[in-house]
Amino acid sequence: AQAFAMSPMQKRIWLAQRLAAGSGHCIVQRVLRLRGPLDVARLARSLNALVCRHESLRTAFPAHGETQVVQRTAVLELPTTDLAGLGPDEHDAAVRRLALAEARRPFDLAHAPLLRARLIRLGDDEHVLLFAVHNIVCDGWSLGILFRELAAAYGTRAGDAIPVPAPPIQYADYTEWRRRRRDDDATARSIAYWRTRLAGVPRPLRRSDDVAPATDLDGARRIDYPDDSLADAVAGVSRRAHVTPFAVFLAAYLVLLRLRSGTEDLVVGTPVAGRQHLETRSVVGLFVDMVVIRGDLAGRPTFVELVRRMHATVTEAIDHQDVPFARLV
């Protein structure tokens, strides 16, 4: 085994997990429905091929919270739950119960792999794969890598090899590189930028209907898809202002905060993939970070003017994202 320093984002996740000890927080889960004949043994070998290929999936985090330790080997089991005896109308509810239980079952960060899978058999040609991984070793981009490589490995005869090029580096290589350049000239310039950009930053917003801060870390996700007329309107503003739809939605969000708070100086955060370098595009690990966006609504700009202003602000912030959010705070 080899020990390496944790990245700043990993330290934040590790601390959050310690504060919520015994809970299933910080777990990323996906539910995959598999149709057609399934070779369970080959699927198990394919999952372990991922663990063998990516050091992050063989990484553990000792209790002192200073290092990550890459194990030479780790074995991923694939337990199976058979629901074929239930009626088709009972399958969905049973799968939801099992998925919720898996999502809430905590990982022990001191033991690798921080990945688990469970296969649910609904019939001879219908299965569900519950796939859970701790956020400290995997982000959303990484899930895309894992599922593409899992499909590629399963598509081979034995399922124990991944027939696509291996990543040029591992996540520990990236964290060591970030540690070495912590105080280089480029980072110093970015820190100087943020000191100027965030000088005199306003207090956190408070609304009259705010309640006490929540101590329960359970969250939820809501996805609303705009109708065609709204989507067309956003696209139209994007074209006129020569910006991406993100700048349009961000400007709209700031207008909402302005109306609710009465302030024109607003600071929000947005996640970024953190994979500016080509070498990181095929690496499984926690690269995602938070970038601070300071919105200026002074001078009563038109909405298109505000959109352009936010586009420029976002571009600058992205250019200086090499300062980790934890260090920025």
mmCIF file of C-alpha atoms in Angstrom:
data_model
loop_
_atom_site.group_PDB
_atom_site.id
_atom_site.type_symbol
_atom_site.label_atom_id
_atom_site.label_comp_id
_atom_site.label_asym_id
_atom_site.label_seq_id
_atom_site.Cartn_x
_atom_site.Cartn_y
_atom_site.Cartn_z
ATOM 1 C CA ALA A 1 0.000 0.000 0.000
ATOM 2 C CA GLN A 2 1.059 3.583 -0.682
ATOM 3 C CA ALA A 3 0.030 6.706 1.228
ATOM 4 C CA PHE A 4 -0.626 10.085 -0.402
ATOM 5 C CA ALA A 5 -1.976 13.419 0.764
ATOM 6 C CA MET A 6 -5.698 13.969 0.382
ATOM 7 C CA SER A 7 -6.980 16.645 -1.949
ATOM 8 C CA PRO A 8 -8.713 19.675 -0.357
ATOM 9 C CA MET A 9 -12.118 18.461 -1.565
ATOM 10 C CA GLN A 10 -11.465 14.993 -0.124
ATOM 11 C CA LYS A 11 -10.698 16.582 3.237
ATOM 12 C CA ARG A 12 -14.050 18.378 3.157
ATOM 13 C CA ILE A 13 -15.872 15.143 2.317
ATOM 14 C CA TRP A 14 -13.940 13.238 5.009
ATOM 15 C CA LEU A 15 -14.888 15.843 7.626
ATOM 16 C CA ALA A 16 -18.538 15.814 6.542
ATOM 17 C CA GLN A 17 -18.568 12.042 6.878
ATOM 18 C CA ARG A 18 -16.987 12.220 10.343
ATOM 19 C CA LEU A 19 -19.614 14.722 11.483
ATOM 20 C CA ALA A 20 -22.337 12.383 10.218
ATOM 21 C CA ALA A 21 -20.729 9.195 11.536
ATOM 22 C CA GLY A 22 -22.768 6.072 10.947
ATOM 23 C CA SER A 23 -24.908 7.656 8.246
ATOM 24 C CA GLY A 24 -25.086 7.050 4.525
ATOM 25 C CA HIS A 25 -24.246 10.629 3.578
ATOM 26 C CA CYS A 26 -21.793 11.353 0.762
ATOM 27 C CA ILE A 27 -22.800 8.221 -1.165
ATOM 28 C CA VAL A 28 -23.400 8.383 -4.901
ATOM 29 C CA GLN A 29 -25.817 5.728 -6.143
ATOM 30 C CA ARG A 30 -27.122 4.670 -9.528
ATOM 31 C CA VAL A 31 -29.773 2.090 -10.361
ATOM 32 C CA LEU A 32 -29.241 0.308 -13.689
ATOM 33 C CA ARG A 33 -31.929 -1.848 -15.277
ATOM 34 C CA LEU A 34 -30.473 -4.739 -17.274
ATOM 35 C CA ARG A 35 -32.617 -6.532 -19.866
ATOM 36 C CA GLY A 36 -31.740 -9.718 -21.714
ATOM 37 C CA PRO A 37 -29.700 -12.796 -20.748
ATOM 38 C CA LEU A 38 -27.125 -11.983 -18.071
ATOM 39 C CA ASP A 39 -23.877 -13.769 -17.251
ATOM 40 C CA VAL A 40 -23.609 -12.944 -13.547
ATOM 41 C CA ALA A 41 -20.067 -14.311 -13.158
ATOM 42 C CA ARG A 42 -18.854 -12.214 -16.102
ATOM 43 C CA LEU A 43 -20.542 -9.108 -14.622
ATOM 44 C CA ALA A 44 -18.741 -9.721 -11.320
ATOM 45 C CA ARG A 45 -15.405 -10.046 -13.131
ATOM 46 C CA SER A 46 -16.103 -6.832 -15.046
ATOM 47 C CA LEU A 47 -16.811 -4.933 -11.827
ATOM 48 C CA ASN A 48 -13.552 -6.175 -10.336
ATOM 49 C CA ALA A 49 -11.729 -5.160 -13.516
ATOM 50 C CA LEU A 50 -12.783 -1.580 -12.683
ATOM 51 C CA VAL A 51 -11.397 -1.927 -9.152
ATOM 52 C CA CYS A 52 -8.121 -3.271 -10.541
ATOM 53 C CA ARG A 53 -7.835 -0.492 -13.143
ATOM 54 C CA HIS A 54 -8.628 2.568 -10.999
ATOM 55 C CA GLU A 55 -6.600 3.206 -7.843
ATOM 56 C CA SER A 56 -9.350 5.421 -6.402
ATOM 57 C CA LEU A 57 -11.573 2.371 -6.023
ATOM 58 C CA ARG A 58 -8.809 0.670 -3.995
ATOM 59 C CA THR A 59 -8.212 3.671 -1.742
ATOM 60 C CA ALA A 60 -8.923 3.822 1.997
ATOM 61 C CA PHE A 61 -8.836 6.744 4.433
ATOM 62 C CA PRO A 62 -7.359 6.155 7.910
ATOM 63 C CA ALA A 63 -9.078 7.705 10.913
ATOM 64 C CA HIS A 64 -6.528 10.522 11.391
ATOM 65 C CA GLY A 65 -7.786 12.232 8.213
ATOM 66 C CA GLU A 66 -4.446 13.260 6.716
ATOM 67 C CA THR A 67 -3.750 10.710 3.996
ATOM 68 C CA GLN A 68 -5.344 8.377 1.499
ATOM 69 C CA VAL A 69 -3.878 4.887 1.231
ATOM 70 C CA VAL A 70 -3.958 3.021 -2.086
ATOM 71 C CA GLN A 71 -4.217 -0.732 -1.567
ATOM 72 C CA ARG A 72 -2.512 -3.071 -4.020
ATOM 73 C CA THR A 73 -5.610 -5.239 -4.302
ATOM 74 C CA ALA A 74 -9.260 -5.123 -3.287
ATOM 75 C CA VAL A 75 -12.113 -7.487 -4.053
ATOM 76 C CA LEU A 76 -15.653 -6.376 -4.825
ATOM 77 C CA GLU A 77 -18.375 -8.874 -4.004
ATOM 78 C CA LEU A 78 -21.623 -9.012 -5.997
ATOM 79 C CA PRO A 79 -24.426 -10.243 -3.729
ATOM 80 C CA THR A 80 -27.691 -11.147 -5.441
ATOM 81 C CA THR A 81 -31.266 -10.686 -4.259
ATOM 82 C CA ASP A 82 -33.871 -12.799 -6.028
ATOM 83 C CA LEU A 83 -37.277 -11.139 -6.431
ATOM 84 C CA ALA A 84 -38.454 -13.362 -9.265
ATOM 85 C CA GLY A 85 -41.089 -14.872 -6.957
ATOM 86 C CA LEU A 86 -42.869 -11.514 -6.627
ATOM 87 C CA GLY A 87 -45.472 -10.341 -9.057
ATOM 88 C CA PRO A 88 -44.463 -7.751 -11.687
ATOM 89 C CA ASP A 89 -46.569 -5.088 -9.950
ATOM 90 C CA GLU A 90 -44.527 -5.598 -6.748
ATOM 91 C CA HIS A 91 -41.097 -5.309 -8.361
ATOM 92 C CA ASP A 92 -40.820 -1.507 -8.432
ATOM 93 C CA ALA A 93 -41.677 -1.057 -4.770
ATOM 94 C CA ALA A 94 -39.287 -3.825 -3.722
ATOM 95 C CA VAL A 95 -36.453 -2.382 -5.820
ATOM 96 C CA ARG A 96 -37.044 1.072 -4.336
ATOM 97 C CA ARG A 97 -36.840 -0.321 -0.807
ATOM 98 C CA LEU A 98 -33.594 -2.142 -1.540
ATOM 99 C CA ALA A 99 -32.090 0.880 -3.329
ATOM 100 C CA LEU A 100 -32.940 3.152 -0.405
ATOM 101 C CA ALA A 101 -31.419 0.712 2.074
ATOM 102 C CA GLU A 102 -28.203 0.483 0.022
ATOM 103 C CA ALA A 103 -28.005 4.264 -0.330
ATOM 104 C CA ARG A 104 -28.297 4.728 3.431
ATOM 105 C CA ARG A 105 -25.843 1.996 4.425
ATOM 106 C CA PRO A 106 -22.594 3.737 5.420
ATOM 107 C CA PHE A 107 -19.129 2.918 4.150
ATOM 108 C CA ASP A 108 -16.195 2.410 6.472
ATOM 109 C CA LEU A 109 -13.694 4.844 4.976
ATOM 110 C CA ALA A 110 -10.789 2.937 6.504
ATOM 111 C CA HIS A 111 -11.420 -0.101 4.310
ATOM 112 C CA ALA A 112 -11.375 -0.398 0.507
ATOM 113 C CA PRO A 113 -13.086 -0.741 -1.842
ATOM 114 C CA LEU A 114 -15.374 2.248 -1.244
ATOM 115 C CA LEU A 115 -17.626 0.828 -3.926
ATOM 116 C CA ARG A 116 -20.345 -1.773 -3.678
ATOM 117 C CA ALA A 117 -22.820 -3.395 -6.022
ATOM 118 C CA ARG A 118 -25.903 -5.548 -5.568
ATOM 119 C CA LEU A 119 -27.703 -7.460 -8.290
ATOM 120 C CA ILE A 120 -31.475 -7.864 -8.069
ATOM 121 C CA ARG A 121 -33.006 -10.659 -10.152
ATOM 122 C CA LEU A 122 -36.532 -9.919 -11.356
ATOM 123 C CA GLY A 123 -36.644 -12.727 -13.920
ATOM 124 C CA ASP A 124 -34.471 -14.778 -16.257
ATOM 125 C CA ASP A 125 -33.984 -11.818 -18.600
ATOM 126 C CA GLU A 126 -34.501 -8.865 -16.279
ATOM 127 C CA HIS A 127 -32.162 -7.624 -13.543
ATOM 128 C CA VAL A 128 -31.399 -4.425 -11.656
ATOM 129 C CA LEU A 129 -27.861 -3.434 -10.650
ATOM 130 C CA LEU A 130 -27.547 -1.204 -7.573
ATOM 131 C CA PHE A 131 -24.246 0.647 -7.819
ATOM 132 C CA ALA A 132 -23.037 2.762 -4.875
ATOM 133 C CA VAL A 133 -19.707 4.512 -4.403
ATOM 134 C CA HIS A 134 -18.494 6.986 -1.812
ATOM 135 C CA ASN A 135 -18.153 10.550 -3.043
ATOM 136 C CA ILE A 136 -14.641 10.825 -1.572
ATOM 137 C CA VAL A 137 -13.304 8.646 -4.419
ATOM 138 C CA CYS A 138 -15.751 9.409 -7.235
ATOM 139 C CA ASP A 139 -17.651 12.303 -8.804
ATOM 140 C CA GLY A 140 -20.365 12.485 -11.450
ATOM 141 C CA TRP A 141 -17.890 12.561 -14.349
ATOM 142 C CA SER A 142 -16.220 9.448 -12.923
ATOM 143 C CA LEU A 143 -19.523 7.553 -12.999
ATOM 144 C CA GLY A 144 -19.667 8.052 -16.755
ATOM 145 C CA ILE A 145 -16.178 6.575 -17.063
ATOM 146 C CA LEU A 146 -17.082 3.585 -14.892
ATOM 147 C CA PHE A 147 -20.275 2.708 -16.734
ATOM 148 C CA ARG A 148 -18.637 2.979 -20.172
ATOM 149 C CA GLU A 149 -15.773 0.757 -19.075
ATOM 150 C CA LEU A 150 -18.098 -1.696 -17.330
ATOM 151 C CA ALA A 151 -20.049 -2.130 -20.557
ATOM 152 C CA ALA A 152 -16.810 -2.524 -22.530
ATOM 153 C CA ALA A 153 -15.448 -5.156 -20.140
ATOM 154 C CA TYR A 154 -18.701 -7.138 -20.048
ATOM 155 C CA GLY A 155 -18.717 -7.110 -23.841
ATOM 156 C CA THR A 156 -15.511 -9.153 -23.943
ATOM 157 C CA ARG A 157 -15.512 -12.939 -23.761
ATOM 158 C CA ALA A 158 -14.183 -13.248 -20.209
ATOM 159 C CA GLY A 159 -15.203 -9.867 -18.814
ATOM 160 C CA ASP A 160 -11.974 -9.478 -16.851
ATOM 161 C CA ALA A 161 -10.254 -6.909 -19.081
ATOM 162 C CA ILE A 162 -11.265 -3.423 -20.247
ATOM 163 C CA PRO A 163 -10.566 -3.019 -23.984
ATOM 164 C CA VAL A 164 -10.052 0.762 -23.969
ATOM 165 C CA PRO A 165 -6.870 2.749 -23.254
ATOM 166 C CA ALA A 166 -5.957 2.985 -19.579
ATOM 167 C CA PRO A 167 -5.883 6.445 -17.962
ATOM 168 C CA PRO A 168 -2.449 8.088 -18.309
ATOM 169 C CA ILE A 169 -2.363 8.976 -14.592
ATOM 170 C CA GLN A 170 -4.082 7.950 -11.379
ATOM 171 C CA TYR A 171 -5.885 10.230 -8.934
ATOM 172 C CA ALA A 172 -3.027 10.108 -6.417
ATOM 173 C CA ASP A 173 -0.711 11.464 -9.136
ATOM 174 C CA TYR A 174 -3.071 14.408 -9.536
ATOM 175 C CA THR A 175 -3.232 15.164 -5.803
ATOM 176 C CA GLU A 176 0.568 15.069 -5.560
ATOM 177 C CA TRP A 177 0.852 17.454 -8.520
ATOM 178 C CA ARG A 178 -1.652 19.824 -6.913
ATOM 179 C CA ARG A 179 0.265 19.702 -3.639
ATOM 180 C CA ARG A 180 3.581 20.522 -5.342
ATOM 181 C CA ARG A 181 2.186 23.544 -7.155
ATOM 182 C CA ARG A 182 0.351 24.928 -4.138
ATOM 183 C CA ASP A 183 2.626 27.974 -4.006
ATOM 184 C CA ASP A 184 3.775 28.361 -7.605
ATOM 185 C CA ASP A 185 3.474 31.620 -9.550
ATOM 186 C CA ALA A 186 0.225 30.691 -11.328
ATOM 187 C CA THR A 187 -1.497 29.871 -8.038
ATOM 188 C CA ALA A 188 -0.189 33.078 -6.475
ATOM 189 C CA ARG A 189 -1.713 35.090 -9.342
ATOM 190 C CA SER A 190 -5.051 33.346 -8.870
ATOM 191 C CA ILE A 191 -5.010 33.996 -5.120
ATOM 192 C CA ALA A 192 -4.298 37.664 -5.800
ATOM 193 C CA TYR A 193 -7.261 37.719 -8.199
ATOM 194 C CA TRP A 194 -9.611 36.243 -5.588
ATOM 195 C CA ARG A 195 -8.391 38.589 -2.841
ATOM 196 C CA THR A 196 -9.359 41.508 -5.048
ATOM 197 C CA ARG A 197 -12.551 39.944 -6.396
ATOM 198 C CA LEU A 198 -13.906 39.010 -2.962
ATOM 199 C CA ALA A 199 -12.774 42.088 -1.041
ATOM 200 C CA GLY A 200 -15.625 43.385 1.095
ATOM 201 C CA VAL A 201 -17.760 40.347 0.396
ATOM 202 C CA PRO A 202 -21.286 40.828 1.807
ATOM 203 C CA ARG A 203 -22.774 38.911 4.720
ATOM 204 C CA PRO A 204 -24.827 35.776 3.991
ATOM 205 C CA LEU A 205 -28.326 36.554 2.787
ATOM 206 C CA ARG A 206 -31.171 36.359 5.271
ATOM 207 C CA ARG A 207 -34.823 36.508 4.301
ATOM 208 C CA SER A 208 -37.722 37.306 6.557
ATOM 209 C CA ASP A 209 -39.016 33.748 6.116
ATOM 210 C CA ASP A 210 -35.669 32.060 6.857
ATOM 211 C CA VAL A 211 -35.749 29.356 9.495
ATOM 212 C CA ALA A 212 -32.994 28.078 11.749
ATOM 213 C CA PRO A 213 -30.156 26.234 9.967
ATOM 214 C CA ALA A 214 -30.913 22.571 9.389
ATOM 215 C CA THR A 215 -28.824 19.972 11.162
ATOM 216 C CA ASP A 216 -30.216 17.060 9.138
ATOM 217 C CA LEU A 217 -27.999 16.501 6.109
ATOM 218 C CA ASP A 218 -30.593 14.539 4.135
ATOM 219 C CA GLY A 219 -31.259 16.219 0.811
ATOM 220 C CA ALA A 220 -33.362 15.753 -2.270
ATOM 221 C CA ARG A 221 -33.241 16.581 -5.939
ATOM 222 C CA ARG A 222 -35.959 18.126 -8.039
ATOM 223 C CA ILE A 223 -35.740 18.327 -11.810
ATOM 224 C CA ASP A 224 -38.158 20.477 -13.804
ATOM 225 C CA TYR A 225 -37.914 20.596 -17.571
ATOM 226 C CA PRO A 226 -38.917 23.923 -19.158
ATOM 227 C CA ASP A 227 -41.596 23.858 -21.802
ATOM 228 C CA ASP A 228 -40.686 24.616 -25.401
ATOM 229 C CA SER A 229 -41.598 28.297 -25.187
ATOM 230 C CA LEU A 230 -39.295 28.924 -22.213
ATOM 231 C CA ALA A 231 -36.484 26.891 -23.768
ATOM 232 C CA ASP A 232 -36.824 28.876 -27.002
ATOM 233 C CA ALA A 233 -36.799 32.158 -25.075
ATOM 234 C CA VAL A 234 -33.615 31.208 -23.209
ATOM 235 C CA ALA A 235 -31.977 30.167 -26.476
ATOM 236 C CA GLY A 236 -32.974 33.508 -27.995
ATOM 237 C CA VAL A 237 -31.403 35.519 -25.174
ATOM 238 C CA SER A 238 -28.271 33.355 -25.428
ATOM 239 C CA ARG A 239 -27.922 34.091 -29.130
ATOM 240 C CA ARG A 240 -28.494 37.844 -28.746
ATOM 241 C CA ALA A 241 -25.982 38.123 -25.923
ATOM 242 C CA HIS A 242 -23.511 35.628 -27.483
ATOM 243 C CA VAL A 243 -23.340 33.580 -24.272
ATOM 244 C CA THR A 244 -24.244 30.087 -23.081
ATOM 245 C CA PRO A 245 -27.652 29.265 -21.543
ATOM 246 C CA PHE A 246 -25.861 28.853 -18.189
ATOM 247 C CA ALA A 247 -25.203 32.610 -18.073
ATOM 248 C CA VAL A 248 -28.896 33.253 -18.765
ATOM 249 C CA PHE A 249 -30.099 30.979 -15.972
ATOM 250 C CA LEU A 250 -27.461 32.360 -13.572
ATOM 251 C CA ALA A 251 -28.577 35.929 -14.290
ATOM 252 C CA ALA A 252 -32.203 34.924 -13.714
ATOM 253 C CA TYR A 253 -31.248 33.325 -10.405
ATOM 254 C CA LEU A 254 -29.451 36.490 -9.285
ATOM 255 C CA VAL A 255 -32.491 38.587 -10.203
ATOM 256 C CA LEU A 256 -34.595 36.299 -8.013
ATOM 257 C CA LEU A 257 -32.137 36.673 -5.122
ATOM 258 C CA ARG A 258 -32.174 40.445 -5.633
ATOM 259 C CA LEU A 259 -35.952 40.528 -5.383
ATOM 260 C CA ARG A 260 -35.999 38.329 -2.277
ATOM 261 C CA SER A 261 -33.082 39.952 -0.437
ATOM 262 C CA GLY A 262 -33.023 43.589 -1.527
ATOM 263 C CA THR A 263 -29.247 43.538 -2.126
ATOM 264 C CA GLU A 264 -27.362 44.114 -5.384
ATOM 265 C CA ASP A 265 -24.075 42.470 -4.328
ATOM 266 C CA LEU A 266 -24.629 38.715 -4.443
ATOM 267 C CA VAL A 267 -22.243 35.785 -4.025
ATOM 268 C CA VAL A 268 -23.189 32.274 -5.153
ATOM 269 C CA GLY A 269 -21.280 29.089 -5.848
ATOM 270 C CA THR A 270 -21.405 26.684 -8.761
ATOM 271 C CA PRO A 271 -19.732 23.288 -9.116
ATOM 272 C CA VAL A 272 -17.138 22.767 -11.840
ATOM 273 C CA ALA A 273 -15.740 19.498 -13.178
ATOM 274 C CA GLY A 274 -12.160 20.477 -12.262
ATOM 275 C CA ARG A 275 -10.712 18.564 -15.213
ATOM 276 C CA GLN A 276 -8.961 21.343 -17.096
ATOM 277 C CA HIS A 277 -6.115 19.042 -18.105
ATOM 278 C CA LEU A 278 -6.536 16.386 -20.783
ATOM 279 C CA GLU A 279 -4.780 13.761 -18.656
ATOM 280 C CA THR A 280 -7.593 13.865 -16.077
ATOM 281 C CA ARG A 281 -10.469 13.169 -18.490
ATOM 282 C CA SER A 282 -10.335 9.365 -18.072
ATOM 283 C CA VAL A 283 -9.365 9.248 -14.380
ATOM 284 C CA VAL A 284 -11.790 8.119 -11.692
ATOM 285 C CA GLY A 285 -11.600 10.384 -8.653
ATOM 286 C CA LEU A 286 -12.987 13.454 -6.911
ATOM 287 C CA PHE A 287 -12.106 16.375 -9.173
ATOM 288 C CA VAL A 288 -15.283 18.421 -8.811
ATOM 289 C CA ASP A 289 -14.943 21.661 -6.828
ATOM 290 C CA MET A 290 -16.859 24.856 -6.147
ATOM 291 C CA VAL A 291 -16.216 28.160 -7.942
ATOM 292 C CA VAL A 292 -17.390 31.434 -6.414
ATOM 293 C CA ILE A 293 -19.439 33.801 -8.577
ATOM 294 C CA ARG A 294 -19.880 37.377 -7.346
ATOM 295 C CA GLY A 295 -22.760 39.026 -9.113
ATOM 296 C CA ASP A 296 -23.030 42.802 -9.427
ATOM 297 C CA LEU A 297 -26.550 44.083 -10.141
ATOM 298 C CA ALA A 298 -25.706 47.742 -9.512
ATOM 299 C CA GLY A 299 -26.706 50.400 -12.040
ATOM 300 C CA ARG A 300 -30.059 48.819 -12.943
ATOM 301 C CA PRO A 301 -28.750 46.862 -15.965
ATOM 302 C CA THR A 302 -31.125 45.439 -18.523
ATOM 303 C CA PHE A 303 -31.454 41.673 -18.392
ATOM 304 C CA VAL A 304 -29.316 41.197 -21.509
ATOM 305 C CA GLU A 305 -26.670 43.497 -20.013
ATOM 306 C CA LEU A 306 -26.731 41.451 -16.813
ATOM 307 C CA VAL A 307 -26.391 38.225 -18.795
ATOM 308 C CA ARG A 308 -23.296 39.576 -20.556
ATOM 309 C CA ARG A 309 -21.907 40.789 -17.242
ATOM 310 C CA MET A 310 -22.383 37.348 -15.693
ATOM 311 C CA HIS A 311 -20.814 35.616 -18.691
ATOM 312 C CA ALA A 312 -17.663 37.689 -18.207
ATOM 313 C CA THR A 313 -17.685 37.025 -14.455
ATOM 314 C CA VAL A 314 -18.056 33.285 -14.909
ATOM 315 C CA THR A 315 -15.288 33.189 -17.524
ATOM 316 C CA GLU A 316 -12.906 34.963 -15.129
ATOM 317 C CA ALA A 317 -13.833 32.672 -12.255
ATOM 318 C CA ILE A 318 -13.267 29.548 -14.355
ATOM 319 C CA ASP A 319 -9.881 30.891 -15.446
ATOM 320 C CA HIS A 320 -8.869 31.054 -11.767
ATOM 321 C CA GLN A 321 -10.431 27.798 -10.560
ATOM 322 C CA ASP A 322 -7.015 26.322 -9.754
ATOM 323 C CA VAL A 323 -7.372 27.655 -6.183
ATOM 324 C CA PRO A 324 -9.360 24.988 -4.291
ATOM 325 C CA PHE A 325 -12.546 26.279 -2.685
ATOM 326 C CA ALA A 326 -11.396 25.076 0.734
ATOM 327 C CA ARG A 327 -8.249 27.180 0.468
ATOM 328 C CA LEU A 328 -10.213 30.142 -0.873
ATOM 329 C CA VAL A 329 -12.467 30.082 2.195
#
